[in-house]
Short mmCIF file of C-alpha atoms and ligand atoms in Angstrom, two decimals:
data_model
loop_
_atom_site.label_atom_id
_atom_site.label_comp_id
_atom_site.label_asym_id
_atom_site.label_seq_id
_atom_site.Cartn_x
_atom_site.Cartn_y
_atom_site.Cartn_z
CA UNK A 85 -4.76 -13.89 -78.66
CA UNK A 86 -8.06 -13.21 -79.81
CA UNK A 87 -8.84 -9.88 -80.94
CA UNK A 88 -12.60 -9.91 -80.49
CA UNK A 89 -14.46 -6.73 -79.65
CA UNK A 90 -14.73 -6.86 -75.40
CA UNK A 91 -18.26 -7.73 -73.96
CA UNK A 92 -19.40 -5.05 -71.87
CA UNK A 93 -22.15 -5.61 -69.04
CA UNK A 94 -23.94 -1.96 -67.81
CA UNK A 95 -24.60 -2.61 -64.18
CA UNK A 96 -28.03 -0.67 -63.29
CA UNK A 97 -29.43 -1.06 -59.64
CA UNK A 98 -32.88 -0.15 -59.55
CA UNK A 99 -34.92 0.56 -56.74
CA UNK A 100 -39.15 1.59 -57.28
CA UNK A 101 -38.05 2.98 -60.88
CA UNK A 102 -40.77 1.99 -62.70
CA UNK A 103 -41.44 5.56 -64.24
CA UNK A 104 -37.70 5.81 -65.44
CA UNK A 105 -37.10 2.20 -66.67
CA UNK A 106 -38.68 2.85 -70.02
CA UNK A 107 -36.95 6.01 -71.38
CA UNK A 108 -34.08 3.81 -70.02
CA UNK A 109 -34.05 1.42 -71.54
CA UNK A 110 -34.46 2.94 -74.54
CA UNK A 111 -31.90 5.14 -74.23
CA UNK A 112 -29.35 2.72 -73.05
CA UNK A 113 -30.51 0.15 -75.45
CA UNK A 114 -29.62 2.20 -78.48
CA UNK A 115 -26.36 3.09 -76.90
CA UNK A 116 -25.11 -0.02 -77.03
CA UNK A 117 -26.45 -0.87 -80.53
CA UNK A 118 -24.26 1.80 -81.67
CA UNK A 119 -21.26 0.85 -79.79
CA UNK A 120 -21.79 -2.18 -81.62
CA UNK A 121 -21.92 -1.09 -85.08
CA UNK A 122 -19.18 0.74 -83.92
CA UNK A 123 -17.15 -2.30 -83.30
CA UNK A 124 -16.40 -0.91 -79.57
CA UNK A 125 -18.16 -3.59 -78.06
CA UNK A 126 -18.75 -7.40 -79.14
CA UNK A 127 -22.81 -8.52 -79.72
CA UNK A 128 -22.86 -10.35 -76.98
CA UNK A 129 -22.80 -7.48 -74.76
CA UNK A 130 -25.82 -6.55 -72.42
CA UNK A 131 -27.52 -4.47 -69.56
CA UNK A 132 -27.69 -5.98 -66.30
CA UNK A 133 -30.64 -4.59 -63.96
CA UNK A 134 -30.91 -5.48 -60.72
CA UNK A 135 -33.73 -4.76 -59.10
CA UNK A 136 -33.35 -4.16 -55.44
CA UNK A 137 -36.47 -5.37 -53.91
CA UNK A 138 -38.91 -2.73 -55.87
CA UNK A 139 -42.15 -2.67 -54.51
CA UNK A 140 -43.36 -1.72 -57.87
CA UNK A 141 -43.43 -2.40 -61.46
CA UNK A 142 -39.95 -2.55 -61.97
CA UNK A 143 -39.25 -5.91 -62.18
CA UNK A 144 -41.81 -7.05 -64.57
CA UNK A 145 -41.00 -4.37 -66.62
CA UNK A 146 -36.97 -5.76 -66.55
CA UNK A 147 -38.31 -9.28 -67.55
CA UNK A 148 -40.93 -8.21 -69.68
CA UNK A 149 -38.49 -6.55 -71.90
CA UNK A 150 -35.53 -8.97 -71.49
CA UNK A 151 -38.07 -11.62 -73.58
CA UNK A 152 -38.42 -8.99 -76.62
CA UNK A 153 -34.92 -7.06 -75.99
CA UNK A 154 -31.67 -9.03 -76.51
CA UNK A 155 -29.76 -6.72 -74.70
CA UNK A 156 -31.47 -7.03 -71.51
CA UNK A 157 -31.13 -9.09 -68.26
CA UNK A 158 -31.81 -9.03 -65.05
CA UNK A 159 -30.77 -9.81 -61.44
CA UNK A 160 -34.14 -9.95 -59.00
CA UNK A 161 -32.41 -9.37 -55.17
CA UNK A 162 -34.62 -10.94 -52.50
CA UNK A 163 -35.43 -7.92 -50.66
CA UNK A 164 -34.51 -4.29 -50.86
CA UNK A 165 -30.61 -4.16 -49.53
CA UNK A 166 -29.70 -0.77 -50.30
CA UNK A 167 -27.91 1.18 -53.43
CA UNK A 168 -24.66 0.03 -52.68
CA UNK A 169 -25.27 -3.46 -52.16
CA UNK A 170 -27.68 -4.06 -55.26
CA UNK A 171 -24.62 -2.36 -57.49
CA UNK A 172 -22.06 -5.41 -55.55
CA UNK A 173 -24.29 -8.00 -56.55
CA UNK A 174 -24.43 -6.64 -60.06
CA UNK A 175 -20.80 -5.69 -60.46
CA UNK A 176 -20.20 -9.84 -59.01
CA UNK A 177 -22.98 -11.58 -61.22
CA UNK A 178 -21.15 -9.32 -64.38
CA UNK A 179 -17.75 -10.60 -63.32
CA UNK A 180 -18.80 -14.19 -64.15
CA UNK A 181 -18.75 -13.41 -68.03
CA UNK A 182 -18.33 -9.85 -69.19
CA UNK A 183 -14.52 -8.54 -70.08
CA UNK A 184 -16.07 -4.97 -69.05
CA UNK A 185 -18.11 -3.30 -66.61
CA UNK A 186 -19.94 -0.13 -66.69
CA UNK A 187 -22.34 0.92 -63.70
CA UNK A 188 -24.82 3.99 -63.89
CA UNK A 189 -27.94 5.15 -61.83
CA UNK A 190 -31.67 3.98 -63.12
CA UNK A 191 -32.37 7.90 -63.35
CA UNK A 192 -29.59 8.80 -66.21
CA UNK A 193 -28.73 11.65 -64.43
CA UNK A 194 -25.08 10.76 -65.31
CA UNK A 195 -24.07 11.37 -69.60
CA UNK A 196 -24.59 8.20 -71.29
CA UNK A 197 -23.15 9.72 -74.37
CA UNK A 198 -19.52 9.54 -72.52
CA UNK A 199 -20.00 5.86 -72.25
CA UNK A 200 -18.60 5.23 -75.82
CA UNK A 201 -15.20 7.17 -73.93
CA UNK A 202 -15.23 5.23 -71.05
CA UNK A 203 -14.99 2.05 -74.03
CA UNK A 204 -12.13 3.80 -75.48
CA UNK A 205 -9.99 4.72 -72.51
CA UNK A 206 -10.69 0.46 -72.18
CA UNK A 207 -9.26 -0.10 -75.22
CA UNK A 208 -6.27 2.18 -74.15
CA UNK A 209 -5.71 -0.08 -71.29
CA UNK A 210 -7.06 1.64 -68.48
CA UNK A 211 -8.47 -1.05 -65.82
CA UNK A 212 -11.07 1.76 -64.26
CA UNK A 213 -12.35 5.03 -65.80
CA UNK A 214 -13.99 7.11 -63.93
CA UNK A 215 -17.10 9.31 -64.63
CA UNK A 216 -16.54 13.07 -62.73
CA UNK A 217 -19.46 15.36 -62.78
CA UNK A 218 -18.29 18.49 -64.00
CA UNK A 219 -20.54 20.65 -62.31
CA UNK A 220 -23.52 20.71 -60.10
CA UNK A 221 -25.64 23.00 -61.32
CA UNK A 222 -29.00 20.44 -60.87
CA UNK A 223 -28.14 19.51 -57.28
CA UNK A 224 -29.44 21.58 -55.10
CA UNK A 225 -26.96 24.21 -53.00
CA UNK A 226 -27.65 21.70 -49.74
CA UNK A 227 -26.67 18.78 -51.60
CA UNK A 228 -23.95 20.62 -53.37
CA UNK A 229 -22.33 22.15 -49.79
CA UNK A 230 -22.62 19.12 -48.40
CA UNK A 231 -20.78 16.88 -50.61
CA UNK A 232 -18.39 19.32 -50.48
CA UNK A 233 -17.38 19.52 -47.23
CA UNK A 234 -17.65 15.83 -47.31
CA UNK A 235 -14.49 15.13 -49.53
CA UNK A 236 -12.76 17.78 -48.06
CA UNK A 237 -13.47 15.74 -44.46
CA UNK A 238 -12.63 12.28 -46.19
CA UNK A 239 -9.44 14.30 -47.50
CA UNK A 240 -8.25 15.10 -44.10
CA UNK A 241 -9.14 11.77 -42.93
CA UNK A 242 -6.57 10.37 -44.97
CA UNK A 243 -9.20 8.46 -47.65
CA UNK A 244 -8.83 8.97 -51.14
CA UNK A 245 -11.28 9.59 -53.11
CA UNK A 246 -12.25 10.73 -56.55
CA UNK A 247 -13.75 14.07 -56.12
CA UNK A 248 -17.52 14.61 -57.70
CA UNK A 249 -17.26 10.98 -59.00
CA UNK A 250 -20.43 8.99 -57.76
CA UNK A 251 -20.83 5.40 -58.98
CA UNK A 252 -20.47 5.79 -62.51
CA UNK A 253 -17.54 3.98 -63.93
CA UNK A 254 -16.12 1.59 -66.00
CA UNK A 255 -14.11 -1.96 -64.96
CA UNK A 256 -12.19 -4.14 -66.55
CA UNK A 257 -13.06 -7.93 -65.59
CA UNK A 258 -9.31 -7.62 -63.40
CA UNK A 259 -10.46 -4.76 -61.20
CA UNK A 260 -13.48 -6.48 -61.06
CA UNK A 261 -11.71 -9.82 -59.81
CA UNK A 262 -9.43 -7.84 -57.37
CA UNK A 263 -12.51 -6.00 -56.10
CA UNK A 264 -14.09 -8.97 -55.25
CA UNK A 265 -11.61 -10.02 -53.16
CA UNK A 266 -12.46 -6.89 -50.62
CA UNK A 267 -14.82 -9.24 -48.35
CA UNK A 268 -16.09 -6.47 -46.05
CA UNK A 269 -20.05 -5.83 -45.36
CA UNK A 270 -19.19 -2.41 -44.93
CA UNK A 271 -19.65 -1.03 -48.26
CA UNK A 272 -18.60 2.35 -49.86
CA UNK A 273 -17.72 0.91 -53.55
CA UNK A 274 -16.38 4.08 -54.53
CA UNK A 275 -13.43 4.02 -51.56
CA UNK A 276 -12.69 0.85 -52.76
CA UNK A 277 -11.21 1.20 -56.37
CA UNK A 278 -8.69 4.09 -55.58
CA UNK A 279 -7.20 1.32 -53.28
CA UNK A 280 -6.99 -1.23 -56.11
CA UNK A 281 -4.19 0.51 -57.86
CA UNK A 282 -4.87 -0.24 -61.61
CA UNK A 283 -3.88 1.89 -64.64
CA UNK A 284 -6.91 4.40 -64.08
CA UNK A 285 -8.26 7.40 -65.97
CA UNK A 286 -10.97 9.90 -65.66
CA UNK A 287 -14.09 11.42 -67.96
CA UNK A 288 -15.50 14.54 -67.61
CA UNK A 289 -19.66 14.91 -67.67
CA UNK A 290 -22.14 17.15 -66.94
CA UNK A 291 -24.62 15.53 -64.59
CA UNK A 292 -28.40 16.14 -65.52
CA UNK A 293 -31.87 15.92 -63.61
CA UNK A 294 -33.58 12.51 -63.23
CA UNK A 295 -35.69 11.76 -65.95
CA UNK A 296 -38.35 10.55 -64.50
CA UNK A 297 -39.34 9.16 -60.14
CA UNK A 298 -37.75 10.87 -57.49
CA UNK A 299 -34.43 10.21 -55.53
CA UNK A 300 -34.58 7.52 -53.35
CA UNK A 301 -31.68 9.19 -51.38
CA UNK A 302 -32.93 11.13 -48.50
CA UNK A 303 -30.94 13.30 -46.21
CA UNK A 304 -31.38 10.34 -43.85
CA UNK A 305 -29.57 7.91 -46.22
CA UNK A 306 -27.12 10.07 -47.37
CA UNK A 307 -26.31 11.08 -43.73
CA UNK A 308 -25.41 7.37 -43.29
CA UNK A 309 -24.27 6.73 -46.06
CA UNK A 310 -21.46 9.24 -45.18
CA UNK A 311 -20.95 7.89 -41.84
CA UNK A 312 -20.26 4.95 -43.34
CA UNK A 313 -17.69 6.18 -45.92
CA UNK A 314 -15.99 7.54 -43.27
CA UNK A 315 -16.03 4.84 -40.77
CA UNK A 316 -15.24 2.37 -42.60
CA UNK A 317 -11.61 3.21 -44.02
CA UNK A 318 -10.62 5.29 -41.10
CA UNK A 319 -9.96 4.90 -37.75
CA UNK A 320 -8.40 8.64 -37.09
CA UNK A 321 -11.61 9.77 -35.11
CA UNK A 322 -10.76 7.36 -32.52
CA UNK A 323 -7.58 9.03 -32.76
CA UNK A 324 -8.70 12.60 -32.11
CA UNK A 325 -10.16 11.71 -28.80
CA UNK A 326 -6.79 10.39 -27.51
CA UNK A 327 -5.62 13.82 -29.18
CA UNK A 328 -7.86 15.70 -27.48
CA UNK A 329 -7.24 14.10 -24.10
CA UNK A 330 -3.51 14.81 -24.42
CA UNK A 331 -4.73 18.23 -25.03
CA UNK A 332 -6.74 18.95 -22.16
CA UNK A 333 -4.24 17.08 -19.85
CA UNK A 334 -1.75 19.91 -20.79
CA UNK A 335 -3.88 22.47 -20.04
CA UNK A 336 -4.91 21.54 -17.07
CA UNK A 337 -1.61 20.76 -15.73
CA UNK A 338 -0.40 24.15 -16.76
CA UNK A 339 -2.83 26.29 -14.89
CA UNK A 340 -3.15 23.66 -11.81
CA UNK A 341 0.89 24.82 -11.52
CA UNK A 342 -0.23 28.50 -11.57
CA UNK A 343 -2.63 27.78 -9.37
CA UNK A 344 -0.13 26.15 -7.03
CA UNK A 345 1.99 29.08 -7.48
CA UNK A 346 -0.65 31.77 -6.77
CA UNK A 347 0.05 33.49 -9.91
CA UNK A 348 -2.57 36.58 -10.38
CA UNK A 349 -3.50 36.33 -13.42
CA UNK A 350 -5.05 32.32 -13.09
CA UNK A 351 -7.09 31.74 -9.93
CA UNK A 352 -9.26 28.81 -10.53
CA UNK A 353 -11.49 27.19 -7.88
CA UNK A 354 -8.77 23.79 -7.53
CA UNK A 355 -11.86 21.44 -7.90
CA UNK A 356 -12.72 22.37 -10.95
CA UNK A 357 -8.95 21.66 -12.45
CA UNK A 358 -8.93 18.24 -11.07
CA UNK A 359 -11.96 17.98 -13.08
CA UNK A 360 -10.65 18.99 -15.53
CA UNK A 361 -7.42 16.10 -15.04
CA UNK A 362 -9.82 13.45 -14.51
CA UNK A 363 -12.10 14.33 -18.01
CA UNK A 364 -8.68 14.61 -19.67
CA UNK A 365 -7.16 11.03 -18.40
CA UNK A 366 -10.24 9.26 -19.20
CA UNK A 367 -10.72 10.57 -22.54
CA UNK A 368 -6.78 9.75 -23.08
CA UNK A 369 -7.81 5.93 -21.47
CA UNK A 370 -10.83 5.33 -23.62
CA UNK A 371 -8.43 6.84 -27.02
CA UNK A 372 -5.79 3.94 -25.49
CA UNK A 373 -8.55 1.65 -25.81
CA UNK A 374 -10.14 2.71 -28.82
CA UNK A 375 -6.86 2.50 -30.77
CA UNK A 376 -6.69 -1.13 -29.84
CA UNK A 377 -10.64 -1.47 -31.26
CA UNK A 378 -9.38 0.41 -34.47
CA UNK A 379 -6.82 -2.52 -34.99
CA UNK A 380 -9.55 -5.42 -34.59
CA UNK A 381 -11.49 -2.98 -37.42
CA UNK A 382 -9.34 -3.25 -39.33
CA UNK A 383 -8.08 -6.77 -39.38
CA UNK A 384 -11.50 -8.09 -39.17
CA UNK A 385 -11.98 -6.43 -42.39
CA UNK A 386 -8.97 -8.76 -44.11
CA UNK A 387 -8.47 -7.16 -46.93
CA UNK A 388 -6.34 -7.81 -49.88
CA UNK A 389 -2.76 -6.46 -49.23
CA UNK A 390 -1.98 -5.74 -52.78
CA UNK A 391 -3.29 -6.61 -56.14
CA UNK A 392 -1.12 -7.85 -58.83
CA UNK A 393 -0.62 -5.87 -61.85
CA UNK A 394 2.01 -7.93 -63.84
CA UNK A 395 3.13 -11.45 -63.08
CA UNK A 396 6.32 -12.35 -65.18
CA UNK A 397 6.71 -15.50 -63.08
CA UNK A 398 3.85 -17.73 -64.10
CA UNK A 399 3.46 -15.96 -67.68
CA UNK A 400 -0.43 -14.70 -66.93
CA UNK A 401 0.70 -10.89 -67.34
CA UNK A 402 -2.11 -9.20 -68.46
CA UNK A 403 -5.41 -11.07 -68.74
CA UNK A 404 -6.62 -8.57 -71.65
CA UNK A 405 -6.36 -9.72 -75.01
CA UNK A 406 -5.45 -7.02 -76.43
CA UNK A 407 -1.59 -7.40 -77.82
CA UNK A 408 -0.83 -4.13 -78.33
CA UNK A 409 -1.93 -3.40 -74.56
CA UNK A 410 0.17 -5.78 -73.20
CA UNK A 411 3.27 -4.33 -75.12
CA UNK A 412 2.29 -1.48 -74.25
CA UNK A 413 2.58 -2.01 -70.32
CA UNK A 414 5.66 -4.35 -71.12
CA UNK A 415 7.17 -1.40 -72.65
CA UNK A 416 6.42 1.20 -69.95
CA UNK A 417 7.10 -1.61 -66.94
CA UNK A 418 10.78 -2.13 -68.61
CA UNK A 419 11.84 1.56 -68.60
N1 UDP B 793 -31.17 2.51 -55.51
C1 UDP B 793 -31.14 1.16 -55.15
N2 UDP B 793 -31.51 0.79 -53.88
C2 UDP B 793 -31.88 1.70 -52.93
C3 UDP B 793 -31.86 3.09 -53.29
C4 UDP B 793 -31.49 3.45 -54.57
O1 UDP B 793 -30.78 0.31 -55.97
O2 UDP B 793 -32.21 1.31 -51.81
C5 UDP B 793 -30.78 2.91 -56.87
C6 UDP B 793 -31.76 3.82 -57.59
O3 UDP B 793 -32.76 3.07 -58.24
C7 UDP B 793 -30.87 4.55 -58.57
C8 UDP B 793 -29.55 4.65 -57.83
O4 UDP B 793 -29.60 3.68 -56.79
O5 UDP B 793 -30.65 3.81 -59.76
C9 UDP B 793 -29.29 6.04 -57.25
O6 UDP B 793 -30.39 6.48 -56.50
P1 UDP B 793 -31.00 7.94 -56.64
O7 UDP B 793 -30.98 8.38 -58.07
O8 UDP B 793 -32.32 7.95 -55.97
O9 UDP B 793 -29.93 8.80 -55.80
P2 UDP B 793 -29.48 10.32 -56.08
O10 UDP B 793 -29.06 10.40 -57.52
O11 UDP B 793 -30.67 11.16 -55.80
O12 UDP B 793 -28.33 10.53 -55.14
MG1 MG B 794 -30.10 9.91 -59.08
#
């Protein structure tokens, strides 16, 4: 066992950030010199940006300063493939050597100063920690309502999520591995590592105003990018409309038997109730088929069935190398 500080890659997709790269990388630069003083994090550590097919600056400025900075690298994608995306590709290209992973936004709206926590809650043992905003105080009371009544929706729909946690996390190289294996084009990231399973934790932050650019989120995108969220680890809409059909079947069975019965207080033109039946019976046929389409969904998707914390068997228990870690978890898996 080698007890070697870990090597920690930040993850930061960037997309036309050319006026917030430099007070970035500055900021994030002497970060991680102090984590390294700090013996939190081994020298070899480094910042991975991945530029998401900028049409600006931003990529010379990434391998401009990755000749002069040691800490800094960079991913160039081929074209511009969205936020989610560009943060996959970094979060895979990481996975080939760091033992950590820490993504954050180009903008540093999220606390880098809780970084050196996220480190610690690593050295804990925790395979994900997750960054929660605190409050919202800088997003405005649209954005703020409607993210609200977003994981309230996603609650109901049976997906958990972290509430007011975005994409800024850490990962340990294991939830990085088992995230991999999630082969879906679909992507909401931040659906995905609830699902994993891993020892998890969570830091509190206040989340700040961009520093510099402007969001490259509009209502379109986020409108979408919600859609997707939802649509893509749940197939209980489909199931509403067989609900619904049920519902209206009911209905109009009751009052067509009033009808039938000349009861006073229901006397409905008979047309318009076998309307009625026939709306309900098709919406109740295309639920039917729609539940069917939900099961293709979701075994198209093939995703892992389970992730594997501990493995006695083969000996390979805990890839950390941290000893006291692994007697830690020993311990706790024992009791
Ligand atoms: N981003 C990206 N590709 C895109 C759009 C955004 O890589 O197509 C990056 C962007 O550079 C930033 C992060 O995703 O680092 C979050 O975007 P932004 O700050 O504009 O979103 P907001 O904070 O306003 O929701
Ligand atoms: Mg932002």
């Amino acid at each position: 066992m080698n007890n070697q500080p870990p090597m920690l890659t930040i993850v930061v997709p960037c997309y036309n950030e050319e006026a917030a790269l430099p007070e970035t990388i500055t900021q994030l630069t002497s970060l991680m010199k102090e984590l390294c003083q700090k013996k939190l994090i081994g020298k070899n550590s480094n910042i991975l940006f991945v530029d998401d097919g900028s049409q600006d600056r931003t990529w010379s400025l990434i391998a401009m300063e990755s000749v002069r900075n040691k800490f800094v690298t960079g991913i160039k994608l081929a074209r511009n493939v969205g936020h989610q995306k560009a943060l996959l590709a970094g979060y895979l290209k990481a996975r080939e050597k760091c033992d950590c992973a820490i993504s954050i936004d180009a903008d540093l709206q999220d606390d880098i100063t809780v970084i050196e926590e996220f480190i610690e809650n690593y050295h804990k043992g925790y395979e994900i920690v997750y960054g929660v905003r605190n409050r919202r105080d800088t997003d405005t009371f649209f954005k703020r309502t409607t993210a609200l009544s977003f994981y309230r929706l996603m609650e109901k729909l049976g997906i958990e999520l972290v509430y007011n946690h975005a994409d800024f996390r850490l990962l340990s190289k294991r939830a990085l591995d088992e995230m991999a294996r999630y082969s879906e084009n679909n992507l909401f990231l931040r659906g995905i590592f609830p699902l994993l399973g891993f020892r998890s934790t969570k830091v509190f932050y206040d989340r700040k105003e961009r520093v510099a650019g402007e969001t490259k989120y509009p209502l379109k995108k986020m409108l979408s990018f919600a859609l997707d969220g939802i649509t893509s680890f749940s197939i209980v809409p489909i199931r509403y409309i067989t609900f619904l059909g049920f519902f209206l079947f009911i209905i109009s069975l009751i009052i067509g038997t009033l009808n039938v019965f000349h009861f006073p207080i229901v006397s409905v033109n008979p047309t318009m109730i076998s309307l009625w039946l026939i709306g309900a019976l098709q919406l109740i046929a295309i639920g039917t088929v729609g539940e069917y389409i939900g099961k293709i969904f979701i075994e198209v998707k093939a995703r892992p069935k389970f992730a594997v914390e501990i493995d006695l068997y083969t000996g390979s228990m805990v890839e950390r190398n941290h000893e006291h870690i692994r007697d830690n978890l020993l311990f706790e898996y024992k009791k």
